[in-house]
Coordinates of C-alpha atoms in Angstrom, one line a residue:
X10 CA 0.0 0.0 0.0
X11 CA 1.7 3.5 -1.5
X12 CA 1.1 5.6 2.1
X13 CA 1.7 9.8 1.5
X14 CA 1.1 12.6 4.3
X15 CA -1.5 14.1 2.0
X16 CA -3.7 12.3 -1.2
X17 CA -5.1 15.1 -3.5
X18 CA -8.2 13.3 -5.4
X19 CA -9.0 15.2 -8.6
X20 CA -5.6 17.1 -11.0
X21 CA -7.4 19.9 -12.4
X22 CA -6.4 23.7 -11.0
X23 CA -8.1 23.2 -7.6
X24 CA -6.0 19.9 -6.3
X25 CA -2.6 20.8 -8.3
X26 CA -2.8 24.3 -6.6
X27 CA -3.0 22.3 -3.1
X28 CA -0.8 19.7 -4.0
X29 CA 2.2 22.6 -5.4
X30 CA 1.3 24.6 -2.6
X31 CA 2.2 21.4 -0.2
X32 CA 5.5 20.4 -1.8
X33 CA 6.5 24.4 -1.8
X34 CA 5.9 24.1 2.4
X35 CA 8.0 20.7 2.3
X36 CA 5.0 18.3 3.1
X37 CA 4.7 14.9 1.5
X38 CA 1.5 14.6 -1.3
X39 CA 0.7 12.9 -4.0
X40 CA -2.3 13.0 -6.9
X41 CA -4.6 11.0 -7.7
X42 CA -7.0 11.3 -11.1
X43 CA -9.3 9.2 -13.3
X44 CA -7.3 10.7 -16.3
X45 CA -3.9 11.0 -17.9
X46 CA -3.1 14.7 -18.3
X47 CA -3.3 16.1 -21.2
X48 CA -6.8 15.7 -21.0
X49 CA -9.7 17.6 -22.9
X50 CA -12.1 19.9 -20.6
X51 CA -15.3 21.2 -21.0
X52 CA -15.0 24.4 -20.0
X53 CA -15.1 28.1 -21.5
X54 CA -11.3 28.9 -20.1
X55 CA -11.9 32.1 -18.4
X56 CA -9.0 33.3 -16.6
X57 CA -9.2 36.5 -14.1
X58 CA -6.3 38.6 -13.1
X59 CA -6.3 37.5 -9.7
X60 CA -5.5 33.9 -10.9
X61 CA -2.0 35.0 -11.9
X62 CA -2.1 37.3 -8.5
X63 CA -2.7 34.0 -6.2
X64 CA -0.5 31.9 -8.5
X65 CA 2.8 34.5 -7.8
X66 CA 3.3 34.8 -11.7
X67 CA 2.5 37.3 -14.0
X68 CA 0.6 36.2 -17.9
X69 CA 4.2 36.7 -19.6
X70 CA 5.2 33.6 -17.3
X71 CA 2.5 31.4 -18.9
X72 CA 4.0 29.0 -20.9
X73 CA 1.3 28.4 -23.2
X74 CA -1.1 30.4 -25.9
X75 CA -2.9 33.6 -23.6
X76 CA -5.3 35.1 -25.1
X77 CA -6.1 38.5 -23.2
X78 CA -9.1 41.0 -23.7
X79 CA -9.2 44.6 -23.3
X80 CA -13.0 44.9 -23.5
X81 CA -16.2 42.2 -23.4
X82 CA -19.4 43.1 -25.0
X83 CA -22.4 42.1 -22.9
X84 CA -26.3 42.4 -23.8
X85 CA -28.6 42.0 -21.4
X86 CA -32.2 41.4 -22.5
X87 CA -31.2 43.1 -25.7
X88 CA -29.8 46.1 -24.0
X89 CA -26.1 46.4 -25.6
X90 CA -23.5 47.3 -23.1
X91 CA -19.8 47.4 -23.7
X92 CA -17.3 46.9 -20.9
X93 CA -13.4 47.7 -20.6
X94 CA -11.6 45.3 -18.6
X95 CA -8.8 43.0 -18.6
X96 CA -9.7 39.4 -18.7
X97 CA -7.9 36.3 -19.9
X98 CA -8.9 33.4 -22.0
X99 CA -6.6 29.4 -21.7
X100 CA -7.2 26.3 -23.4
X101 CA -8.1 23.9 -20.0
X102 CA -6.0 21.3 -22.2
X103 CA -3.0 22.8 -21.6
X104 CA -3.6 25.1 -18.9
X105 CA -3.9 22.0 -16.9
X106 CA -1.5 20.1 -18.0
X107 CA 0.8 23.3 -16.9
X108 CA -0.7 23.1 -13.4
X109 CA 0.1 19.9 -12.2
X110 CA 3.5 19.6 -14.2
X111 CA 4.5 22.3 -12.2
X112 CA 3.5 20.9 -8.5
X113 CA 6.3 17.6 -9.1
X114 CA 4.5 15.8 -6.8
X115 CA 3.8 11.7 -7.9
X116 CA 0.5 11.6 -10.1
X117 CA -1.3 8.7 -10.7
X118 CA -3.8 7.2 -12.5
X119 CA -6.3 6.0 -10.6
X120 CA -10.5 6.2 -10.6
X121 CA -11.4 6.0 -6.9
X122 CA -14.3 3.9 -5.7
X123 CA -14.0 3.7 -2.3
X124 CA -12.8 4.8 1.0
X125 CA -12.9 3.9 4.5
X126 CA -11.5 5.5 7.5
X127 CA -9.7 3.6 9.7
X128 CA -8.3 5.0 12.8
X129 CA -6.3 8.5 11.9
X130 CA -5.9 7.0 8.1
X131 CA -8.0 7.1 5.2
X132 CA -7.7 4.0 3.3
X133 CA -8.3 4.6 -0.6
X134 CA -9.5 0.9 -2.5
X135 CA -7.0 -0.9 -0.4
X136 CA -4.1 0.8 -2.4
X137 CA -3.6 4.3 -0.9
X138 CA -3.2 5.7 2.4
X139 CA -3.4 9.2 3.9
X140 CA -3.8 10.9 7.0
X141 CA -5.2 14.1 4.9
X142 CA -7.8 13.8 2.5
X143 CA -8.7 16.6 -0.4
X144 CA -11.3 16.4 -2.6
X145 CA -10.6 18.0 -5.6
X146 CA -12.6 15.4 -8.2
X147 CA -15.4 18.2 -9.3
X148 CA -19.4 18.0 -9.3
X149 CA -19.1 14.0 -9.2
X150 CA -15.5 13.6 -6.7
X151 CA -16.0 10.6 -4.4
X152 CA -14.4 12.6 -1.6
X153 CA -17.9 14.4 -1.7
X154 CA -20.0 11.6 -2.3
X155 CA -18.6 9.8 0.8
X156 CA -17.7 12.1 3.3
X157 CA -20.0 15.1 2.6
X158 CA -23.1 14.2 0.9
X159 CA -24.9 13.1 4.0
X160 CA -23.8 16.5 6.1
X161 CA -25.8 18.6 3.4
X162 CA -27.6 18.3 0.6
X163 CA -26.7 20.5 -2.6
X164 CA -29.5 22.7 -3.3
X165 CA -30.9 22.3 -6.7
X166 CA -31.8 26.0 -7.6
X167 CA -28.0 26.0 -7.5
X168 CA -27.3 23.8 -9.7
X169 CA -25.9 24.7 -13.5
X170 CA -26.5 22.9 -16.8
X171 CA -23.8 24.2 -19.3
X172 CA -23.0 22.7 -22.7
X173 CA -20.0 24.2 -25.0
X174 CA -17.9 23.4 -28.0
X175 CA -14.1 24.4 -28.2
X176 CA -13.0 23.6 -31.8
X177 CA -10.5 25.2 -34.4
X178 CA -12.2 27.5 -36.9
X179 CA -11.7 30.8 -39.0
X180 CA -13.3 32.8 -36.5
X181 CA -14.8 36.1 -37.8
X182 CA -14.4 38.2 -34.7
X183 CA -11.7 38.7 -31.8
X184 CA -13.5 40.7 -29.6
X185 CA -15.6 38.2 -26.6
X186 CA -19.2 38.4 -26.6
X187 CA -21.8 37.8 -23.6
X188 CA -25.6 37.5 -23.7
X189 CA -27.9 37.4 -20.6
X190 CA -30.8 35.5 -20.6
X191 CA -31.7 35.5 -24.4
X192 CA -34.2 33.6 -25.8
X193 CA -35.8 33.2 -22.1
X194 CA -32.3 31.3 -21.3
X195 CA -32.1 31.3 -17.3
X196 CA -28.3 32.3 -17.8
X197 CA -25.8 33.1 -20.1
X198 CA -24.3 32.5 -23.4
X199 CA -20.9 33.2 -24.7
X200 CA -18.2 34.0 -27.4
X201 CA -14.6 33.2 -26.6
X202 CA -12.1 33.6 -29.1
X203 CA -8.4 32.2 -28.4
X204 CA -5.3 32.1 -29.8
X205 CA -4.2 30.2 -32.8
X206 CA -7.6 29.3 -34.3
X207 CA -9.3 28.2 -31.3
X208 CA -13.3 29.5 -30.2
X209 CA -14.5 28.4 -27.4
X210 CA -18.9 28.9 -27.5
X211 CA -21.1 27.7 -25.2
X212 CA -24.2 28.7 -22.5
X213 CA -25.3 27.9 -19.3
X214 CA -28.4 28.2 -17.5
X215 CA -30.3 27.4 -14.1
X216 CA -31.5 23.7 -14.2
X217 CA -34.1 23.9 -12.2
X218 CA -36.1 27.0 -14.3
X219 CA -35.1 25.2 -17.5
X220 CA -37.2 22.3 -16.5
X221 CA -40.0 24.4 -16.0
X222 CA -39.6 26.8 -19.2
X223 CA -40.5 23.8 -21.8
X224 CA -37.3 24.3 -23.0
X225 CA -34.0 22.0 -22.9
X226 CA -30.4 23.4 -22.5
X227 CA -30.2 22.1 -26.4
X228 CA -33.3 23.9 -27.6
X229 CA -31.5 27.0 -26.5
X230 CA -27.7 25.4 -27.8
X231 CA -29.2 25.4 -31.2
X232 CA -30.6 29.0 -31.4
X233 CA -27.6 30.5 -29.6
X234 CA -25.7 28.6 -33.0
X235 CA -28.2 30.3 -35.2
X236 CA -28.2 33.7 -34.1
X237 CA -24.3 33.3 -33.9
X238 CA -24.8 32.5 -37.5
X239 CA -26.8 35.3 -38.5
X240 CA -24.5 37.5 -36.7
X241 CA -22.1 36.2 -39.3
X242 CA -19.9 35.2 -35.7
X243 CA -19.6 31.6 -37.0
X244 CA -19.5 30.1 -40.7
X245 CA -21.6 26.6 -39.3
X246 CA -22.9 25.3 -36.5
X247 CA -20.0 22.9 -35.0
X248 CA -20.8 19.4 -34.5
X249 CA -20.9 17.5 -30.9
X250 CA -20.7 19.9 -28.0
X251 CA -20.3 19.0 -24.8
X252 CA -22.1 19.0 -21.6
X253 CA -21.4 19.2 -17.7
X254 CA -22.9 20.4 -14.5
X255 CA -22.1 22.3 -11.8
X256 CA -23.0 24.4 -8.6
X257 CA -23.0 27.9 -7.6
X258 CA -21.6 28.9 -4.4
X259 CA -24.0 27.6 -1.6
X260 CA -24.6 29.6 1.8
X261 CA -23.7 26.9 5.2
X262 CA -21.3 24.2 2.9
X263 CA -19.8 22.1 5.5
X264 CA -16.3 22.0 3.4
X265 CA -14.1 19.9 6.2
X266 CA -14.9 17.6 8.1
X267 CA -11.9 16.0 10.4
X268 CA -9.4 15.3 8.5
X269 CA -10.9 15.2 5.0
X270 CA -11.2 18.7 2.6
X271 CA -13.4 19.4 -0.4
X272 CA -12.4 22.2 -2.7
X273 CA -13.3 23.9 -6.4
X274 CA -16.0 22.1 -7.8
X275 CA -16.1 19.2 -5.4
X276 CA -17.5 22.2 -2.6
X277 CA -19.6 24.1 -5.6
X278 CA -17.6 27.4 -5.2
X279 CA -18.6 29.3 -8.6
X280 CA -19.8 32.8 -8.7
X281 CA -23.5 33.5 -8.8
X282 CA -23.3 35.8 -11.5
X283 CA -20.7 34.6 -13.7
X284 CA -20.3 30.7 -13.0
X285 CA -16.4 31.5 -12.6
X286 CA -14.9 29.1 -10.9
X287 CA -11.4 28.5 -11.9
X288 CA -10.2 31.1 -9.5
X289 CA -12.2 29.8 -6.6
X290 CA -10.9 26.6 -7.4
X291 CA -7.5 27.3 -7.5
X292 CA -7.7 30.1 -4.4
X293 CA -9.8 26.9 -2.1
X294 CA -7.2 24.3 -3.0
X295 CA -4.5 27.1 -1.5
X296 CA -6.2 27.4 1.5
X297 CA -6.4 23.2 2.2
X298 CA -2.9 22.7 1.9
X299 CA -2.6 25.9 4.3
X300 CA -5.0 24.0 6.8
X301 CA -3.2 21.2 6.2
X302 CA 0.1 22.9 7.3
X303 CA -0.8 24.3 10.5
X304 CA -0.8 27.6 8.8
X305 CA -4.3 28.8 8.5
X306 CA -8.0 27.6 9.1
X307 CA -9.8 26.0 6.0
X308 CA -12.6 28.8 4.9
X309 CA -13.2 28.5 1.2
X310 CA -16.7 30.4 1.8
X311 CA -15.0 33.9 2.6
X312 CA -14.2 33.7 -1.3
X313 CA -16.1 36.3 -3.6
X314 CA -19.5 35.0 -4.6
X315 CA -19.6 37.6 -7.3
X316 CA -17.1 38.3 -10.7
X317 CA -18.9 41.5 -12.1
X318 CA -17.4 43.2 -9.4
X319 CA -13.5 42.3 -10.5
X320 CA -14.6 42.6 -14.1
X321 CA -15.2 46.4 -13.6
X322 CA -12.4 46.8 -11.6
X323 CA -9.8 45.3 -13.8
X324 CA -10.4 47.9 -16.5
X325 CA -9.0 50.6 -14.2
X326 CA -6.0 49.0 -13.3
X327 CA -2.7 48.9 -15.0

């Protein structure tokens, strides 16, 4: 049985954060995912300034393609409204692949079924040990599903229904689009150009009104790829977008409990307005491995529940 100080469950930017941010304090940790990284991601890709802030680098350090915006054109029932700001856009294929290259902690590959605890230890399918647990294996991680699930429930109303296509294309715009609640849509939609070739569209809405509103998330998928269309934004529909879920920050989360963490997706940390989460995720998985070291108490619900307010912000700052 491999035995580490610390088992990080889930590699995306939440548990690499917490595992770098373990190794950088000199305590033992290790990775575990259902994946081999590079892996694809569903997800848009949006990157705030305060990423690089928490991360200690600056964009120019990225490794990879950036792409940045100076300015993000919302509509709001119709209503046009232009914002300057300073926002980023990744690819989560290699963003990712960047994050938890650069904790050089052990990383395996490994889908986790169960877990028992026994004594101080957590005992991971007979195979892995730990004394601290951190749930990092989003929406679905097991960490939740075992530990947490039964402390509370996730509230529906929070709950998000996104589907999204990244895919190569000669895209006819660079500038990023955002519609609210178009087409009765309990949400948003978006246009995300990247570097090299890339467009990243997609929406997102509130499950629980779009199973009231007679409408699917794919009813509103294919007339968000018309208007986009007609807007001459896109030459054709692409083919085979994916979907995912995911939660909204939620008031009282019970995000520790003993030994045993949940953080990013795993503790539905998201912004209410926005749906961000990579910061959160990233920011929470900082915080464990400070809990973990002695050095700070574990309160990933202090973290902004808003990104509108950053948004603004960032287009008066240097």
């Amino acid at each position: 049985m491999l035995t580490s100080d610390s088992i990080v469950v889930g590699g995306g930017p939440a548990g690499s954060a917490c595992a770098w941010k373990l190794k950088t304090m000199g305590c033992d940790v290790l990775i575990l995912d259902k994946e081999t990284f590079p892996r694809p991601k569903v997800c848009a890709g949006w990157i705030t300034p305060k990423v690089w802030d928490i991360l200690g680098i600056t964009p120019a350090d990225y490794p990879y393609a950036l792409t940045q915006f100076n300015r993000i054109h919302y509509s709001v029932f119709g209503f046009k409204i232009p914002v300057i700001t300073r926002q980023y856009a990744i690819r989560r294929y290699e963003f990712d692949k960047w994050m938890i290259s650069r904790t050089h902690v052990p990383v395996f590959t490994h889908t986790v079924k169960n877990i028992v605890k026994i004594n101080e230890d957590y005992i991971i399918d007979n195979k892995y040990r730990c004394k601290y647990l951190v749930g990092a294996g989003g929406t679905h991680c097991p960490v939740f599903k075992i530990f947490f699930s039964f402390l509370h429930q996730r509230a529906e109303k929070a709950l998000i229904v996104a589907v999204e296509k990244e895919y190569r294309c000669d895209y006819l715009e660079t500038d990023c689009r955002i519609w609210f609640f178009d087409h009765g849509l309990p949400g948003y939609s978006w246009y995300l150009p990247k570097q090299d070739g890339w467009l990243n569209i997609g929406l997102g809405g509130k499950f629980l009104k779009l199973k009231t509103s007679g409408k699917t998330i794919m009813d509103h998928w294919h007339e968000f790829t018309k208007k986009l269309q007609l807007l001459s934004l896109i030459h054709k529909p692409p083919q085979n977008p994916k979907g995912h879920t995911y939660y909204l920050h939620q008031k009282k989360q019970i995000n520790q409990r003993e030994n045993a963490f949940i953080i990013g997706d795993s503790a539905g940390l998201s912004t209410l307005d926005m749906g961000e989460g990579i910061h959160a995720a990233i920011a929470s998985g900082l915080m464990a491995a400070k809990a973990i070291a002695g050095k700070k108490k574990f309160n990933p619900g202090s973290l902004s529940k808003f990104s509108l307010p950053g948004i603004l912000v960032a287009g008066y700052k240097k």
